[in-house]
PDB file of C-alpha atoms and ligand atoms in Angstrom:
ATOM      1  CA  UNK X   1      14.340  -9.030  -7.904  1.00 55.00           C
ATOM      2  CA  UNK X   2      11.768 -10.208  -5.546  1.00 57.00           C
ATOM      3  CA  UNK X   3      10.217 -13.010  -7.803  1.00 58.00           C
ATOM      4  CA  UNK X   4      13.477 -14.660  -7.251  1.00 67.00           C
ATOM      5  CA  UNK X   5      12.820 -14.984  -3.459  1.00 69.00           C
ATOM      6  CA  UNK X   6       9.410 -17.323  -4.464  1.00 66.00           C
ATOM      7  CA  UNK X   7      11.489 -20.259  -3.922  1.00 67.00           C
ATOM      8  CA  UNK X   8      12.091 -19.250  -0.248  1.00 74.00           C
ATOM      9  CA  UNK X   9       8.206 -18.563   0.445  1.00 81.00           C
ATOM     10  CA  UNK X  10       8.450 -21.507   3.318  1.00 81.00           C
ATOM     11  CA  UNK X  11      10.656 -19.391   4.429  1.00 83.00           C
ATOM     12  CA  UNK X  12       9.094 -16.018   5.246  1.00 90.00           C
ATOM     13  CA  UNK X  13       5.406 -17.344   4.461  1.00 92.00           C
ATOM     14  CA  UNK X  14       4.571 -17.016   8.444  1.00 95.00           C
ATOM     15  CA  UNK X  15       6.109 -13.320   8.321  1.00 97.00           C
ATOM     16  CA  UNK X  16       2.933 -12.573   5.070  1.00 97.00           C
ATOM     17  CA  UNK X  17       0.881 -14.477   8.065  1.00 97.00           C
ATOM     18  CA  UNK X  18       2.175 -11.709  10.458  1.00 98.00           C
ATOM     19  CA  UNK X  19       2.067  -8.743   8.026  1.00 98.00           C
ATOM     20  CA  UNK X  20      -1.789  -9.839   7.244  1.00 98.00           C
ATOM     21  CA  UNK X  21      -2.846  -9.793  10.832  1.00 98.00           C
ATOM     22  CA  UNK X  22      -1.017  -6.104  10.648  1.00 98.00           C
ATOM     23  CA  UNK X  23      -3.369  -5.315   8.406  1.00 98.00           C
ATOM     24  CA  UNK X  24      -6.634  -6.206  10.352  1.00 98.00           C
ATOM     25  CA  UNK X  25      -5.396  -4.508  12.874  1.00 98.00           C
ATOM     26  CA  UNK X  26      -4.829  -1.434  10.836  1.00 98.00           C
ATOM     27  CA  UNK X  27      -8.549  -1.680   8.949  1.00 97.00           C
ATOM     28  CA  UNK X  28      -9.799  -2.049  12.270  1.00 98.00           C
ATOM     29  CA  UNK X  29      -8.657   1.014  13.807  1.00 98.00           C
ATOM     30  CA  UNK X  30      -8.750   3.019  10.757  1.00 97.00           C
ATOM     31  CA  UNK X  31     -12.189   1.939  10.581  1.00 96.00           C
ATOM     32  CA  UNK X  32     -13.133   3.263  14.282  1.00 97.00           C
ATOM     33  CA  UNK X  33     -11.671   6.254  13.699  1.00 97.00           C
ATOM     34  CA  UNK X  34     -13.570   6.852  10.257  1.00 95.00           C
ATOM     35  CA  UNK X  35     -17.120   6.003  11.876  1.00 94.00           C
ATOM     36  CA  UNK X  36     -16.461   8.453  14.690  1.00 94.00           C
ATOM     37  CA  UNK X  37     -16.176  11.178  11.850  1.00 93.00           C
ATOM     38  CA  UNK X  38     -18.839   9.372   9.540  1.00 91.00           C
ATOM     39  CA  UNK X  39     -16.246   9.823   6.474  1.00 91.00           C
ATOM     40  CA  UNK X  40     -16.512   7.073   3.926  1.00 86.00           C
ATOM     41  CA  UNK X  41     -14.411   6.773   1.549  1.00 82.00           C
ATOM     42  CA  UNK X  42     -15.887   6.085  -2.037  1.00 75.00           C
ATOM     43  CA  UNK X  43     -14.279   7.626  -4.862  1.00 68.00           C
ATOM     44  CA  UNK X  44     -13.858  10.991  -5.009  1.00 75.00           C
ATOM     45  CA  UNK X  45     -12.067  13.286  -7.962  1.00 71.00           C
ATOM     46  CA  UNK X  46      -8.868  13.706  -5.594  1.00 72.00           C
ATOM     47  CA  UNK X  47      -8.937   9.937  -6.432  1.00 84.00           C
ATOM     48  CA  UNK X  48      -5.516   8.836  -4.373  1.00 90.00           C
ATOM     49  CA  UNK X  49      -5.419   5.457  -6.521  1.00 94.00           C
ATOM     50  CA  UNK X  50      -4.458   8.479  -8.431  1.00 93.00           C
ATOM     51  CA  UNK X  51      -1.541   9.597  -6.436  1.00 91.00           C
ATOM     52  CA  UNK X  52       1.919   8.390  -6.919  1.00 93.00           C
ATOM     53  CA  UNK X  53       2.854   6.773  -3.631  1.00 94.00           C
ATOM     54  CA  UNK X  54       5.872   5.067  -3.384  1.00 96.00           C
ATOM     55  CA  UNK X  55       6.773   2.003  -1.133  1.00 97.00           C
ATOM     56  CA  UNK X  56       9.283   1.231   0.539  1.00 96.00           C
ATOM     57  CA  UNK X  57       9.495  -2.658   2.044  1.00 97.00           C
ATOM     58  CA  UNK X  58      10.029  -5.902   0.138  1.00 95.00           C
ATOM     59  CA  UNK X  59       6.746  -7.351   2.722  1.00 96.00           C
ATOM     60  CA  UNK X  60       4.450  -5.616   0.931  1.00 97.00           C
ATOM     61  CA  UNK X  61       5.846  -6.416  -2.525  1.00 95.00           C
ATOM     62  CA  UNK X  62       6.046 -10.294  -1.141  1.00 95.00           C
ATOM     63  CA  UNK X  63       2.424  -9.154  -0.062  1.00 96.00           C
ATOM     64  CA  UNK X  64       0.980  -8.189  -3.538  1.00 96.00           C
ATOM     65  CA  UNK X  65       2.630 -11.162  -4.874  1.00 93.00           C
ATOM     66  CA  UNK X  66       0.555 -12.994  -3.264  1.00 94.00           C
ATOM     67  CA  UNK X  67      -2.524 -11.506  -4.308  1.00 96.00           C
ATOM     68  CA  UNK X  68      -1.413 -11.875  -8.089  1.00 95.00           C
ATOM     69  CA  UNK X  69      -1.019 -15.494  -7.008  1.00 91.00           C
ATOM     70  CA  UNK X  70      -5.005 -15.670  -6.620  1.00 93.00           C
ATOM     71  CA  UNK X  71      -5.434 -14.270 -10.283  1.00 92.00           C
ATOM     72  CA  UNK X  72      -4.514 -16.290 -13.754  1.00 81.00           C
ATOM     73  CA  UNK X  73      -4.622 -15.471 -17.660  1.00 87.00           C
ATOM     74  CA  UNK X  74      -6.281 -12.618 -18.623  1.00 91.00           C
ATOM     75  CA  UNK X  75      -6.876 -11.029 -15.384  1.00 92.00           C
ATOM     76  CA  UNK X  76      -3.284 -10.793 -15.283  1.00 93.00           C
ATOM     77  CA  UNK X  77      -1.873 -10.328 -18.349  1.00 94.00           C
ATOM     78  CA  UNK X  78      -4.761  -6.845 -18.281  1.00 95.00           C
ATOM     79  CA  UNK X  79      -2.919  -6.106 -14.701  1.00 96.00           C
ATOM     80  CA  UNK X  80       0.623  -6.438 -16.276  1.00 95.00           C
ATOM     81  CA  UNK X  81      -0.273  -4.676 -19.770  1.00 96.00           C
ATOM     82  CA  UNK X  82      -2.181  -1.762 -17.711  1.00 97.00           C
ATOM     83  CA  UNK X  83       1.444  -0.923 -15.125  1.00 97.00           C
ATOM     84  CA  UNK X  84       2.990  -0.791 -18.402  1.00 97.00           C
ATOM     85  CA  UNK X  85       1.296   1.728 -19.618  1.00 97.00           C
ATOM     86  CA  UNK X  86       0.820   3.497 -16.415  1.00 97.00           C
ATOM     87  CA  UNK X  87       4.735   3.383 -16.427  1.00 97.00           C
ATOM     88  CA  UNK X  88       5.412   4.358 -19.492  1.00 97.00           C
ATOM     89  CA  UNK X  89       2.837   7.290 -19.108  1.00 96.00           C
ATOM     90  CA  UNK X  90       4.924   7.909 -15.566  1.00 96.00           C
ATOM     91  CA  UNK X  91       7.964   8.195 -17.710  1.00 96.00           C
ATOM     92  CA  UNK X  92       6.905  10.614 -19.968  1.00 95.00           C
ATOM     93  CA  UNK X  93       5.466  12.894 -17.364  1.00 94.00           C
ATOM     94  CA  UNK X  94       8.515  13.335 -15.628  1.00 93.00           C
ATOM     95  CA  UNK X  95      10.629  13.936 -18.870  1.00 94.00           C
ATOM     96  CA  UNK X  96       8.125  16.920 -19.114  1.00 93.00           C
ATOM     97  CA  UNK X  97       8.388  17.614 -16.124  1.00 92.00           C
ATOM     98  CA  UNK X  98       4.936  17.508 -15.679  1.00 89.00           C
ATOM     99  CA  UNK X  99       2.936  16.102 -12.016  1.00 85.00           C
ATOM    100  CA  UNK X 100       0.568  13.981 -14.188  1.00 84.00           C
ATOM    101  CA  UNK X 101      -2.418  12.195 -11.794  1.00 90.00           C
ATOM    102  CA  UNK X 102      -2.458   8.523 -13.439  1.00 94.00           C
ATOM    103  CA  UNK X 103      -4.820   5.928 -12.269  1.00 95.00           C
ATOM    104  CA  UNK X 104      -3.581   2.843 -10.555  1.00 97.00           C
ATOM    105  CA  UNK X 105      -3.286  -0.164 -12.644  1.00 97.00           C
ATOM    106  CA  UNK X 106      -5.103  -2.075  -9.914  1.00 97.00           C
ATOM    107  CA  UNK X 107      -8.401  -0.102  -9.884  1.00 95.00           C
ATOM    108  CA  UNK X 108     -10.998  -0.846 -12.486  1.00 93.00           C
ATOM    109  CA  UNK X 109     -14.226   1.036 -12.153  1.00 90.00           C
ATOM    110  CA  UNK X 110     -13.403   3.018  -8.804  1.00 88.00           C
ATOM    111  CA  UNK X 111     -13.071  -0.403  -6.985  1.00 91.00           C
ATOM    112  CA  UNK X 112      -9.199  -2.008  -5.951  1.00 94.00           C
ATOM    113  CA  UNK X 113      -8.909  -5.864  -8.110  1.00 96.00           C
ATOM    114  CA  UNK X 114      -6.357  -6.455  -5.076  1.00 97.00           C
ATOM    115  CA  UNK X 115      -8.287  -4.981  -2.406  1.00 95.00           C
ATOM    116  CA  UNK X 116      -7.128  -7.308   0.473  1.00 97.00           C
ATOM    117  CA  UNK X 117      -3.643  -7.204  -0.722  1.00 98.00           C
ATOM    118  CA  UNK X 118      -3.467  -3.388  -1.103  1.00 97.00           C
ATOM    119  CA  UNK X 119      -0.088  -1.897   0.495  1.00 98.00           C
ATOM    120  CA  UNK X 120      -0.118  -0.234   4.031  1.00 98.00           C
ATOM    121  CA  UNK X 121      -0.974   3.318   2.894  1.00 96.00           C
ATOM    122  CA  UNK X 122      -3.739   2.560   0.431  1.00 95.00           C
ATOM    123  CA  UNK X 123      -4.845   1.713   3.674  1.00 96.00           C
ATOM    124  CA  UNK X 124      -4.338   4.556   6.278  1.00 96.00           C
ATOM    125  CA  UNK X 125      -4.399   7.680   4.092  1.00 93.00           C
ATOM    126  CA  UNK X 126      -7.405   9.838   4.292  1.00 93.00           C
ATOM    127  CA  UNK X 127      -8.486  10.681   8.020  1.00 95.00           C
ATOM    128  CA  UNK X 128      -6.059  12.856  10.241  1.00 96.00           C
ATOM    129  CA  UNK X 129      -3.165  11.099  12.082  1.00 97.00           C
ATOM    130  CA  UNK X 130      -0.123  11.965  14.079  1.00 98.00           C
ATOM    131  CA  UNK X 131       3.389  10.192  13.973  1.00 97.00           C
ATOM    132  CA  UNK X 132       5.704   9.980  16.896  1.00 97.00           C
ATOM    133  CA  UNK X 133       9.590  10.501  15.720  1.00 93.00           C
ATOM    134  CA  UNK X 134      12.122   9.800  17.752  1.00 90.00           C
ATOM    135  CA  UNK X 135      14.061  12.321  16.291  1.00 92.00           C
ATOM    136  CA  UNK X 136      11.032  15.485  15.248  1.00 91.00           C
ATOM    137  CA  UNK X 137       8.488  15.086  18.203  1.00 95.00           C
ATOM    138  CA  UNK X 138       5.197  14.154  17.226  1.00 96.00           C
ATOM    139  CA  UNK X 139       3.681  14.946  14.108  1.00 96.00           C
ATOM    140  CA  UNK X 140       0.469  15.905  13.029  1.00 95.00           C
ATOM    141  CA  UNK X 141      -0.745  15.317   9.062  1.00 94.00           C
ATOM    142  CA  UNK X 142      -4.298  16.545   8.084  1.00 92.00           C
ATOM    143  CA  UNK X 143      -7.116  13.918   6.084  1.00 91.00           C
ATOM    144  CA  UNK X 144      -7.252  14.314   2.308  1.00 91.00           C
ATOM    145  CA  UNK X 145      -9.309  17.040   0.785  1.00 89.00           C
ATOM    146  CA  UNK X 146     -12.027  14.548   0.578  1.00 90.00           C
ATOM    147  CA  UNK X 147     -12.344  14.137   4.502  1.00 92.00           C
ATOM    148  CA  UNK X 148     -12.204  17.977   4.799  1.00 89.00           C
ATOM    149  CA  UNK X 149     -15.132  18.408   2.490  1.00 88.00           C
ATOM    150  CA  UNK X 150     -16.930  15.028   4.155  1.00 88.00           C
ATOM    151  CA  UNK X 151     -16.330  16.459   7.566  1.00 88.00           C
ATOM    152  CA  UNK X 152     -16.290  19.624   7.296  1.00 81.00           C
ATOM    153  CA  UNK X 153     -20.083  20.261   5.749  1.00 81.00           C
ATOM    154  CA  UNK X 154     -20.919  17.424   9.321  1.00 83.00           C
ATOM    155  CA  UNK X 155     -19.224  19.933  11.363  1.00 84.00           C
ATOM    156  CA  UNK X 156     -16.687  17.023  12.579  1.00 84.00           C
ATOM    157  CA  UNK X 157     -13.046  18.158  11.844  1.00 80.00           C
ATOM    158  CA  UNK X 158     -12.341  17.761  15.800  1.00 91.00           C
ATOM    159  CA  UNK X 159      -8.866  15.527  16.152  1.00 94.00           C
ATOM    160  CA  UNK X 160     -10.112  12.098  16.643  1.00 95.00           C
ATOM    161  CA  UNK X 161      -6.581  10.662  17.926  1.00 96.00           C
ATOM    162  CA  UNK X 162      -4.969   8.212  15.415  1.00 98.00           C
ATOM    163  CA  UNK X 163      -1.747   6.998  16.176  1.00 98.00           C
ATOM    164  CA  UNK X 164      -0.043   5.835  12.951  1.00 98.00           C
ATOM    165  CA  UNK X 165       3.734   4.887  14.919  1.00 98.00           C
ATOM    166  CA  UNK X 166       2.499   1.378  16.349  1.00 98.00           C
ATOM    167  CA  UNK X 167       1.996   0.008  12.870  1.00 98.00           C
ATOM    168  CA  UNK X 168       4.976   1.827  11.098  1.00 98.00           C
ATOM    169  CA  UNK X 169       7.327   0.143  14.189  1.00 98.00           C
ATOM    170  CA  UNK X 170       5.593  -3.390  13.588  1.00 98.00           C
ATOM    171  CA  UNK X 171       6.413  -2.783   9.637  1.00 98.00           C
ATOM    172  CA  UNK X 172       9.315  -2.235  10.162  1.00 98.00           C
ATOM    173  CA  UNK X 173       9.928  -4.870  12.751  1.00 98.00           C
ATOM    174  CA  UNK X 174       8.968  -7.261  10.035  1.00 98.00           C
ATOM    175  CA  UNK X 175      10.524  -6.099   6.848  1.00 97.00           C
ATOM    176  CA  UNK X 176      13.841  -6.619   9.014  1.00 97.00           C
ATOM    177  CA  UNK X 177      13.125  -9.910   9.911  1.00 96.00           C
ATOM    178  CA  UNK X 178      12.358 -10.504   6.396  1.00 95.00           C
ATOM    179  CA  UNK X 179      15.578  -9.425   5.044  1.00 94.00           C
ATOM    180  CA  UNK X 180      17.382 -11.604   6.996  1.00 93.00           C
ATOM    181  CA  UNK X 181      15.257 -14.600   6.366  1.00 89.00           C
ATOM    182  CA  UNK X 182      15.402 -13.773   2.834  1.00 88.00           C
ATOM    183  CA  UNK X 183      19.158 -12.054   2.827  1.00 89.00           C
ATOM    184  CA  UNK X 184      17.664  -9.091   0.087  1.00 90.00           C
ATOM    185  CA  UNK X 185      19.026  -5.782   0.948  1.00 92.00           C
ATOM    186  CA  UNK X 186      18.932  -3.577  -1.790  1.00 92.00           C
ATOM    187  CA  UNK X 187      16.640  -0.383  -1.255  1.00 95.00           C
ATOM    188  CA  UNK X 188      13.157  -0.518  -2.732  1.00 95.00           C
ATOM    189  CA  UNK X 189      11.352   2.455  -3.357  1.00 97.00           C
ATOM    190  CA  UNK X 190       8.680   1.767  -5.793  1.00 97.00           C
ATOM    191  CA  UNK X 191       5.286   2.745  -6.668  1.00 97.00           C
ATOM    192  CA  UNK X 192       2.380   0.193  -7.039  1.00 97.00           C
ATOM    193  CA  UNK X 193       2.746  -0.038 -11.155  1.00 97.00           C
ATOM    194  CA  UNK X 194       6.316  -0.077 -10.983  1.00 97.00           C
ATOM    195  CA  UNK X 195       6.063  -3.899  -8.352  1.00 96.00           C
ATOM    196  CA  UNK X 196       3.140  -4.686 -10.467  1.00 96.00           C
ATOM    197  CA  UNK X 197       5.652  -4.601 -14.000  1.00 95.00           C
ATOM    198  CA  UNK X 198       8.374  -6.886 -11.955  1.00 94.00           C
ATOM    199  CA  UNK X 199       5.916  -9.048 -10.223  1.00 93.00           C
ATOM    200  CA  UNK X 200       4.366 -10.001 -13.486  1.00 90.00           C
ATOM    201  CA  UNK X 201       7.358  -9.513 -15.663  1.00 83.00           C
ATOM    202  CA  UNK X 202       7.683 -13.741 -15.767  1.00 62.00           C
ATOM    203  CA  UNK X 203       4.431 -14.362 -14.610  1.00 47.00           C
ATOM    204  CA  UNK X 204       4.597 -18.602 -15.145  1.00 44.00           C
ATOM    205  CA  UNK X 205       6.920 -17.880 -12.240  1.00 48.00           C
ATOM    206  CA  UNK X 206       4.230 -16.584  -9.646  1.00 42.00           C
ATOM    207  CA  UNK X 207       2.118 -19.938 -10.396  1.00 39.00           C
TER     208      UNK X 207
HETATM  209  S1  SF4 Q 301      -3.865  -0.856  -4.911  1.00 83.94           S
HETATM  210 FE1  SF4 Q 301      -5.606  -0.744  -4.906  1.00 83.94          FE
HETATM  211  S2  SF4 Q 301      -6.230   0.940  -3.125  1.00 83.94           S
HETATM  212 FE2  SF4 Q 301      -3.710   1.030  -3.829  1.00 83.94          FE
HETATM  213  S3  SF4 Q 301      -3.710   2.677  -5.031  1.00 83.94           S
HETATM  214 FE3  SF4 Q 301      -4.442   1.097  -6.072  1.00 83.94          FE
HETATM  215  S4  SF4 Q 301      -6.283   0.235  -6.321  1.00 83.94           S
HETATM  216 FE4  SF4 Q 301      -5.842   1.662  -4.951  1.00 83.94          FE
END
């Protein structure tokens, strides 16, 4: 489990610094395009914090852990309790075969409690984008419903190029280096609440 990797934190910390720079570039690129559309994500009915996204990198998990390291006591316990509750609700929904939308345990009153440490998809979701796949060519994806609604009203739906490929590529490069540095080889497919439950399982190890 990633918590045990904390003993090797000095070795992987430089990679988290590089991830931080990657996230800064991502945020800048996203904001520039969103501004051109006049799109502002400030909460909506179809809140993407209720969407079940899976995350696949150890890097993002360790970065989330860095965010948790800035918290202590009650906030940390509260996040752990919320994460456990969300995971139970998700398991119950799966068992019932329903696709319930359940709010991310980090979302409190519409705000992300670990906003600077949120994963990649939380930064990129919303605006239309393209992805250049060696096997499938260029894949275009529309924006979220809120984007379409806001921009349609302003008549600004013409596609403004936003290519996620360089960000995904850099993320893959950093992840590969991290796996090499840590020797952690297991595949990861976890929601934010599942990551949080693992990361807060032994809260004393985080501090
Ligand atoms: S990590 Fe933050 S931005 Fe991402 S889904 Fe959770 S509350 Fe929303």
